[in-house]
Structures are given as structure tokens and as C-alpha cells.
Short mmCIF file of C-alpha atoms and ligand atoms in Angstrom, two decimals:
data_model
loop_
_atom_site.label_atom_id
_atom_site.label_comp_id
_atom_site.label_asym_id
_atom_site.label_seq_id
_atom_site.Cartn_x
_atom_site.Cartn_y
_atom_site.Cartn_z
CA UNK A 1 0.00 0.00 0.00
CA UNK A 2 1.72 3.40 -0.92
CA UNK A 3 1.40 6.09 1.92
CA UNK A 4 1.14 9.22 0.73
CA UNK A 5 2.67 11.25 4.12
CA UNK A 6 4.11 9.31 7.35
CA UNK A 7 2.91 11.64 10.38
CA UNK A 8 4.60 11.39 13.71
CA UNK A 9 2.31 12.81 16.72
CA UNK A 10 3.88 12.69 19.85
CA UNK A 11 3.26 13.66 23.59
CA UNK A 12 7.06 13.80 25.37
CA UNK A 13 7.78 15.59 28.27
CA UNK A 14 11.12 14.36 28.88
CA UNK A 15 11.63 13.18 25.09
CA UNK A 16 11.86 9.27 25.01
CA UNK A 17 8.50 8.67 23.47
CA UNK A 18 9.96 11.44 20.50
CA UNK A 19 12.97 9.45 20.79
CA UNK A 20 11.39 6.19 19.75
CA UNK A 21 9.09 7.43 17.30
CA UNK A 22 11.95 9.13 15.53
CA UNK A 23 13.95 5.91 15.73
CA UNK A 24 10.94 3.77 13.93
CA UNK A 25 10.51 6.30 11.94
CA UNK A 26 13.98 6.29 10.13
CA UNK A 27 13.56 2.01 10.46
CA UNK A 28 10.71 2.74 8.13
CA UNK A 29 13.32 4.29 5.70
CA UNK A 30 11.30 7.58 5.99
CA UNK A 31 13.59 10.45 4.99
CA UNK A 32 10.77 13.33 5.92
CA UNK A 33 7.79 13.13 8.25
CA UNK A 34 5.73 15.47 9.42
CA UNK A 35 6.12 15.93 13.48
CA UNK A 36 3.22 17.34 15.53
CA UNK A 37 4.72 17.48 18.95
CA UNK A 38 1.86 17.80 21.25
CA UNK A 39 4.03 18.33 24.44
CA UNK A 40 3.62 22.45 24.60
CA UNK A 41 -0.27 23.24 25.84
CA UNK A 42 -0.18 25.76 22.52
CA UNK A 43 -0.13 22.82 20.09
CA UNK A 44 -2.46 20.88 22.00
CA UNK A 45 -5.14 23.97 21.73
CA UNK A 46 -4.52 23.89 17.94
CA UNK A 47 -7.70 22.32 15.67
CA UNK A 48 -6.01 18.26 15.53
CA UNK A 49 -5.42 17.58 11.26
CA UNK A 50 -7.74 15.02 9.31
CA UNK A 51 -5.77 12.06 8.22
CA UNK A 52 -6.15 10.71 4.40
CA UNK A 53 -4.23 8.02 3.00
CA UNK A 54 -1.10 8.39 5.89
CA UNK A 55 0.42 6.11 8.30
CA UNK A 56 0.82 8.02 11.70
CA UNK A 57 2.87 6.97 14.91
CA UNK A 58 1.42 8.10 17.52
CA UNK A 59 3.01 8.11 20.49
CA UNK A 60 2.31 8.68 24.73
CA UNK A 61 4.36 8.19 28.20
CA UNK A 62 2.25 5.70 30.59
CA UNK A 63 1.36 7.70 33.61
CA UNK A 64 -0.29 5.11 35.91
CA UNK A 65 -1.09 2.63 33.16
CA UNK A 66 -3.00 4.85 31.79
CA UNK A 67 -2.38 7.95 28.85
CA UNK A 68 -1.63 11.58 30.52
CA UNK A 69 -5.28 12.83 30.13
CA UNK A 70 -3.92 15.70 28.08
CA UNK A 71 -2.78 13.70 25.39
CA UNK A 72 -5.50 11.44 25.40
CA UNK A 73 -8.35 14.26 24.57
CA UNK A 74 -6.14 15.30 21.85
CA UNK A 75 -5.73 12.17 20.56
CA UNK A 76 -9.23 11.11 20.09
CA UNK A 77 -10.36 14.53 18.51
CA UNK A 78 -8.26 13.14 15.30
CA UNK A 79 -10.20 12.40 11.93
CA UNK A 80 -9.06 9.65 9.85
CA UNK A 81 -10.68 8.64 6.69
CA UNK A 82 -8.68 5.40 5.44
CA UNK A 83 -5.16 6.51 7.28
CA UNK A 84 -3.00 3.66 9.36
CA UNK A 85 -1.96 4.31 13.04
CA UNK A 86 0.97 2.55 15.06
CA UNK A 87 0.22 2.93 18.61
CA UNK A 88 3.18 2.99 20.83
CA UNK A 89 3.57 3.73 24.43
CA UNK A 90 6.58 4.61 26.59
CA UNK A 91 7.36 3.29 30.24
CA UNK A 92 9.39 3.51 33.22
CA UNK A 93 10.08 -0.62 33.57
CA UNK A 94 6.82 -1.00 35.52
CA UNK A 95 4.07 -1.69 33.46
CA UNK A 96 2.66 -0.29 31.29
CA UNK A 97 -1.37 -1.98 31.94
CA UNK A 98 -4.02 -0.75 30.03
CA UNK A 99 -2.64 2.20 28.37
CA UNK A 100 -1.31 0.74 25.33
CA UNK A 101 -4.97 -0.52 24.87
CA UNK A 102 -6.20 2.77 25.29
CA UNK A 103 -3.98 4.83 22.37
CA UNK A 104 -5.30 1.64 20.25
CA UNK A 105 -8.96 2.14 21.13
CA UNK A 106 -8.64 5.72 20.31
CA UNK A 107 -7.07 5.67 17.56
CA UNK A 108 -9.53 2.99 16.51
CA UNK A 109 -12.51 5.26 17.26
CA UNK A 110 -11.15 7.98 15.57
CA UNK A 111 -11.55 5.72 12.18
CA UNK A 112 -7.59 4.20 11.92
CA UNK A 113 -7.12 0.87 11.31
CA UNK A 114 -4.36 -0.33 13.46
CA UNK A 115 -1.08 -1.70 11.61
CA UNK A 116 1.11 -2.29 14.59
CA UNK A 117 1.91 -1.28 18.13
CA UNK A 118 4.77 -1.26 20.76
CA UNK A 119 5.80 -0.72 23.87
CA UNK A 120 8.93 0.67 25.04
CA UNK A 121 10.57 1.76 27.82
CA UNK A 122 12.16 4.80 28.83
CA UNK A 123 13.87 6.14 31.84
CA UNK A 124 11.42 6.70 34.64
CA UNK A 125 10.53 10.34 34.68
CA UNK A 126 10.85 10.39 38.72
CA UNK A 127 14.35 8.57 37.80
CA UNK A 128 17.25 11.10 39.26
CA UNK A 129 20.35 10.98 40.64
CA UNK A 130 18.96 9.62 44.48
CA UNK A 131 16.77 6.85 42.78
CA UNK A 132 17.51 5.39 39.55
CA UNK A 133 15.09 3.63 37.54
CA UNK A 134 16.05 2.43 33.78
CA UNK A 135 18.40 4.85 33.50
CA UNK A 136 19.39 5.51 29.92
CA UNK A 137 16.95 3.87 28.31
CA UNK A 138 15.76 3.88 25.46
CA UNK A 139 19.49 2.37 25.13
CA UNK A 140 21.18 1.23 21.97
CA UNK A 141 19.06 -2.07 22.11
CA UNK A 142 16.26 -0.17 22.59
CA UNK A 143 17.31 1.62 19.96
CA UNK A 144 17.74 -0.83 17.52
CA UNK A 145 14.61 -2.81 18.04
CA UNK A 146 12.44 0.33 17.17
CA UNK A 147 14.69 0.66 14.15
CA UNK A 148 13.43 -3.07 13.50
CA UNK A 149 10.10 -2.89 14.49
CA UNK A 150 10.25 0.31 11.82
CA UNK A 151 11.33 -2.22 8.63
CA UNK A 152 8.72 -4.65 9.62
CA UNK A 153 5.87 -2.18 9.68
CA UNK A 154 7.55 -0.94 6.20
CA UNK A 155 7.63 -4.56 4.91
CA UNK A 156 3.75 -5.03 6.14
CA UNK A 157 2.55 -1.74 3.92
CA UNK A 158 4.31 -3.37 1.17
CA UNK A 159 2.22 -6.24 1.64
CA UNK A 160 -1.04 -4.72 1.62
CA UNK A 161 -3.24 -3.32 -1.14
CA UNK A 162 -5.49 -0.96 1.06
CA UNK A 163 -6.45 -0.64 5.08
CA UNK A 164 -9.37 -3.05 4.61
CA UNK A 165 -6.94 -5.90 3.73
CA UNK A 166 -5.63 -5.32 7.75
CA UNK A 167 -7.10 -7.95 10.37
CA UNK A 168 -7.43 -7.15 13.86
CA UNK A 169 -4.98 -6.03 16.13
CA UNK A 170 -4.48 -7.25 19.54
CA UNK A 171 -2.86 -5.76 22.54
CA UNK A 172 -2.58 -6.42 26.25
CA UNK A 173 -4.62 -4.45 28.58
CA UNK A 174 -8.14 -4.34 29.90
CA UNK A 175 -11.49 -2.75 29.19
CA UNK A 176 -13.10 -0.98 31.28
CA UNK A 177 -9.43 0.62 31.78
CA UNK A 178 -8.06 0.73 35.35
CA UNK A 179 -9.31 3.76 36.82
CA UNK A 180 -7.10 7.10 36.42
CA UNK A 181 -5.08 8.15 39.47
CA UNK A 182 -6.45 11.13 41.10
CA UNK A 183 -3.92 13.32 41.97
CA UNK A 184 -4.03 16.31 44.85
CA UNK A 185 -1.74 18.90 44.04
CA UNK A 186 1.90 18.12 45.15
CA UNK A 187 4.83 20.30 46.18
CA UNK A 188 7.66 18.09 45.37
CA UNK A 189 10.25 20.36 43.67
CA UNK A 190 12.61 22.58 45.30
CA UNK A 191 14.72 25.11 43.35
CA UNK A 192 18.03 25.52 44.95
CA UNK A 193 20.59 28.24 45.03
CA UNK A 194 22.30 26.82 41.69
CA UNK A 195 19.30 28.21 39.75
CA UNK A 196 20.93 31.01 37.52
CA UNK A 197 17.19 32.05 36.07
CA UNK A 198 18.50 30.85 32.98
CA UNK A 199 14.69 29.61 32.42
CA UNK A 200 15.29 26.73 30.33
CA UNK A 201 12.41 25.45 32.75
CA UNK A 202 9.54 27.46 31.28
CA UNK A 203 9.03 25.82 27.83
CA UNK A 204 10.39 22.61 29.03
CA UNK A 205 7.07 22.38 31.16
CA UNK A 206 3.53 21.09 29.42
CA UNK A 207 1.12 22.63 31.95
CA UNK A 208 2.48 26.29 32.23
CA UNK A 209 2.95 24.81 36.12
CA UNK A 210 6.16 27.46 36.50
CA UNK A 211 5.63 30.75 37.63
CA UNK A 212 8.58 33.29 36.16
CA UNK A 213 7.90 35.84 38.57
CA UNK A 214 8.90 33.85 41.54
CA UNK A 215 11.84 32.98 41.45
CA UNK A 216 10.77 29.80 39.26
CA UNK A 217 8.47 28.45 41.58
CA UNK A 218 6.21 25.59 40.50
CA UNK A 219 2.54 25.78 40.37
CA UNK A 220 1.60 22.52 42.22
CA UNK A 221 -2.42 22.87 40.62
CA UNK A 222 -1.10 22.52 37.49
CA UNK A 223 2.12 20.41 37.69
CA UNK A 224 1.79 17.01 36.05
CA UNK A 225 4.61 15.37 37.44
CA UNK A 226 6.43 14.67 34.09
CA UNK A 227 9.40 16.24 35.96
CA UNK A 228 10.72 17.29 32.48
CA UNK A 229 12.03 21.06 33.90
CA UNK A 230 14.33 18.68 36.44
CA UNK A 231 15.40 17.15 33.44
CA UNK A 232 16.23 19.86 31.28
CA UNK A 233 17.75 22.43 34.19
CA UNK A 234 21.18 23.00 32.90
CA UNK A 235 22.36 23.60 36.49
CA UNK A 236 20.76 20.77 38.47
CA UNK A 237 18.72 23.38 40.14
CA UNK A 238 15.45 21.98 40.45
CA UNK A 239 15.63 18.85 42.63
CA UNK A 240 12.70 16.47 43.85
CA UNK A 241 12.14 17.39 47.60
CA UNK A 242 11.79 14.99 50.47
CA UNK A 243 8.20 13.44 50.26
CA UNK A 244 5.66 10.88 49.16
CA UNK A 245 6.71 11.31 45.39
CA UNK A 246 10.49 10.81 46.11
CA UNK A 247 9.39 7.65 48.28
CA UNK A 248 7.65 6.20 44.89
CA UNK A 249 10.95 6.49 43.10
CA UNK A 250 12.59 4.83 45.51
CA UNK A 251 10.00 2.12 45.76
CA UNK A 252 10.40 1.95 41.79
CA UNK A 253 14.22 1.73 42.14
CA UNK A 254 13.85 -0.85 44.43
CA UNK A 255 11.25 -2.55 42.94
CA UNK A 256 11.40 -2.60 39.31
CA UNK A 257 15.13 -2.57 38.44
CA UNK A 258 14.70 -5.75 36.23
CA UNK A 259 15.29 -4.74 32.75
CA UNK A 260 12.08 -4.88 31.03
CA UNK A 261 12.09 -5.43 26.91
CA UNK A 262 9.87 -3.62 24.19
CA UNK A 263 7.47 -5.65 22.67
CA UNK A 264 5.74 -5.42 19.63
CA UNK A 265 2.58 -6.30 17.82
CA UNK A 266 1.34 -6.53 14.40
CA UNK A 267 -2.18 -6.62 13.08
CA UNK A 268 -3.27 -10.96 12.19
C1 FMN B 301 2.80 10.88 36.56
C2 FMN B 301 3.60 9.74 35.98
C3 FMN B 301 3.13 8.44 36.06
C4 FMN B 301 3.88 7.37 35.52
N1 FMN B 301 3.36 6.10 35.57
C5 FMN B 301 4.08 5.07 35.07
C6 FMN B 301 3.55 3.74 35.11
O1 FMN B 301 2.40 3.50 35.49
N2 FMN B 301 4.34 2.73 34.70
C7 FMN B 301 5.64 2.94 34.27
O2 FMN B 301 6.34 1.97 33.99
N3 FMN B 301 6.13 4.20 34.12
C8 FMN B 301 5.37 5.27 34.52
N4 FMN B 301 5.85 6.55 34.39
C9 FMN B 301 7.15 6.78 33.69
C10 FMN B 301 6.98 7.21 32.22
O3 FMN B 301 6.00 6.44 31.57
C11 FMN B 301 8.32 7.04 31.47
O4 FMN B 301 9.34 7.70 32.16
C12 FMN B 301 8.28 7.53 30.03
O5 FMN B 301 9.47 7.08 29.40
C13 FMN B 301 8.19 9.04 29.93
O6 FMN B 301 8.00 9.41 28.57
P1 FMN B 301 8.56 10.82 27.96
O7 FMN B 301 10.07 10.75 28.11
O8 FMN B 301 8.17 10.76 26.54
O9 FMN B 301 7.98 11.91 28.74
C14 FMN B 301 5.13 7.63 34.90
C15 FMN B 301 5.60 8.95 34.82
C16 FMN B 301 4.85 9.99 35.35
C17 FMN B 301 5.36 11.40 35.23
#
């Protein structure tokens, strides 16, 4: 089946879901795609594009094995009228539970027929330098098996006249979903003396949570959690406080420091 445009949509606070998608992407021997990085609140506010005859990755973190409820309404306000999708999800080395199923379903109910799917891991967003958790990933293995999983979906167009000759998909999860985790605003990052107000912070941060006039302060109603302005402080200035969300990383440190593998799925 020829494509006419590969589209990658993405939702990537701390960039290893973009990271992946790029990575099948180029497997797909793709030399241009168009990118719609839903990460920045701005993009997410924008009218979502119809899809024609295009294959589109879409792509999501797993917060609480479930999508990030941002990306999700964005997601299933796209139009597709005979386009492909290839779900994929990124996770810390937990689990990733029922939100794999969910991207599916939405994309499903949106009117794309499901080619493939994957799930992937990436370093833990609560991952720093106190608790660890799949640090580095997605590695060069990683790496390499999304530039795989890329040629087979490539191969599987070439073996297909039109969506209608794709059979199901199956993935792992469960419907109803789990219900989403509620929760209360939390004040878990402290910005140190090292901060040089570079802000670096401010567009690294998907819910406008960080208030410029204090001192780069964090608005805990609107923080998410994705701890992407730890991540991208060039000074290690912002720093996860003592507390309850510091005690889940090192409960996920301790607990999941098994190397999980992607896996993979491809329509019957
Ligand atoms: C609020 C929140 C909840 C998360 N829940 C899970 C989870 O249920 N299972 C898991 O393995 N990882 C979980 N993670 C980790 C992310 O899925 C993982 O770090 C992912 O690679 C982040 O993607 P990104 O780099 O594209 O932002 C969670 C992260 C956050 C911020």
C-alpha cells in the first residue's frame, strides 16, 4: 500500500517517546515526516489535522497505566478517513497496563485501522540521581529494536493493497481501563541556590505549572509530574524534595530494576 505522508504525533515531556518514534521512523526508511509534537499546551489547543491516506505513529508516556489525560483528549479529537496508526507507548520498567490498549482504542474510534503497536521503555521520569530507575533507556538495544520494528511495519505496507486488507490487532490491557489516578496537588520540587534564572524550565514544562515571577516556583495545581524542567535544568537546580513522590521512586528503584524489553505487535 503506498502512503502518501508518514505523520509522527507525539506527547514527550522528557523526550523518550519522540525518541522512539523518531527511531521507527527512520527504520521505516522515511527520509521526511511530518512531526506534531503535542508536548507544549499551545499545540495541543490547535484544531487536531484530518488524516487521508497516511500512516501516523502516535506516540504517549504511561502515567499510571494509563495515557496523561492531556494527550489522550487530543488524541481522540483526530479524523481519519482510510489513514494507518501505530500505537506505541513509553514506560518507566513498571508496566505499562491498560494504556497501550487505550492509544489503540482511540485511535480505533477515531476511524484508523491499526497496523502495529509497541511498547517501550524509557527512563522513569521520577528517575534522578537519588533513585535510579532504567536509566538511559531507550538504550542502543532499545534503539535498535524500534529501528526493527520500523522495517517490519515498512515490509507489512508493502504487503497490503489498502487498510481493509488489515485484520485485527491485539494488545494487552483491559477494558473498562483501570481507573485514572487522582492526583491532589503536590509540592515536590525545590529550586536551589544553583538556579541562575536561565529559564530553560519554562518551555520545558507542558502545563504552564512554573511561575517566572517567583523565582521559578512551580505551580503545584497545574504540575503534572512529568518532571521534564528537572530534566532539562542545565544547572541541576530543580531537585525532587523529600516526600511521598520521592518515596515512589525509591519504591520503583527498588522494585522494578529488572530490565524490562519492548514488545511489539502486528495486526493478524
Ligand atoms: C505521573 C507519571 C506516572 C507514571 N506512571 C508510570 C507507570 O504506570 N508505569 C511505568 O512503567 N512508568 C510510569 N511513568 C514513567 C513514564 O512512563 C516514562 O518515564 C516515560 O518514558 C516518559 O516518557 P517521555 O520521556 O516521553 O515523557 C510515569 C511517569 C509519570 C510522570
Amino acid at each position: 500500500m503506498n502512503i502518501q505522508h508518514l505523520h509522527l504525533i507525539y506527547f514527550s515531556p522528557t523526550r523518550t517517546t519522540r525518541h522512539i518514534l523518531e527511531e521507527i521512523a527512520k527504520g521505516m526508511g522515511w527520509e521526511a515526516a511530518t512531526v506534531t509534537d503535542i508536548t507544549q499546551p499551545e499545540i495541543r489547543s490547535q484544531k487536531p489535522p484530518v488524516f487521508g491516506n497516511d500512516l501516523v505513529l502516535l506516540g504517549a508516556p504511561v502515567y499510571s497505566g494509563r495515557l496523561p489525560k492531556d494527550a489522550a483528549r487530543y488524541f481522540s479529537e483526530l479524523t481519519a478517513r482510510g489513514a494507518l496508526a501505530v500505537p506505541v507507548v513509553l514506560y518507566g520498567n513498571r508496566a505499562y497496563e491498560d494504556a497501550l490498549l487505550e492509544l489503540k482504542n482511540t485511535a480505533e474510534a477515531c476511524g484508523f485501522a491499526s497496523l502495529a503497536a509497541g511498547a517501550f521503555i524509557g527512563e522513569h521520569s521520577f528517575s534522578g540521581k537519588d533513585y535510579i530507575i532504567a536509566p538511559n533507556r531507550p538504550d542502543k538495544e532499545d534503539l535498535a529494536k524500534a529501528f526493527a520494528f520500523g522495517q517490519k511495519i515498512a515490509g507489512l505496507l508493502e504487503s497490503i493493497q489498502s487498510p481493509m486488507d488489515i485484520g485485527p490487532l491485539t494488545v494487552p490491557g483491559q477494558f473498562p481501563y483501570k481507573e485514572a489516578v487522582a492526583r491532589g496537588p503536590m509540592d515536590f520540587i525545590q529550586v536551589t541556590e544553583d538556579c541562575d534564572g536561565c529559564g530553560v524550565c519554562l518551555p520545558a514544562c507542558p502545563a504552564t505549572a512554573i511561575d517566572e515571577a517567583n523565582r521559578y516556583a512551580t505551580r503545584p495545581e497545574r504540575c503534572m509530574y512529568c518532571c521534564a524542567c528537572i530534566k532539562a535544568c542545565p544547572q541541576g537546580a530543580r531537585i525532587m524534595k523529600e516526600g511521598p513522590l520521592k518515596g515512589i521512586a525509591k519504591m520503583l528503584s527498588e522494585s522494578f530494576s529488572a530490565r524490562k524489553e519492548p514488545e511489539t505487535f502486528f495486526a493478524g
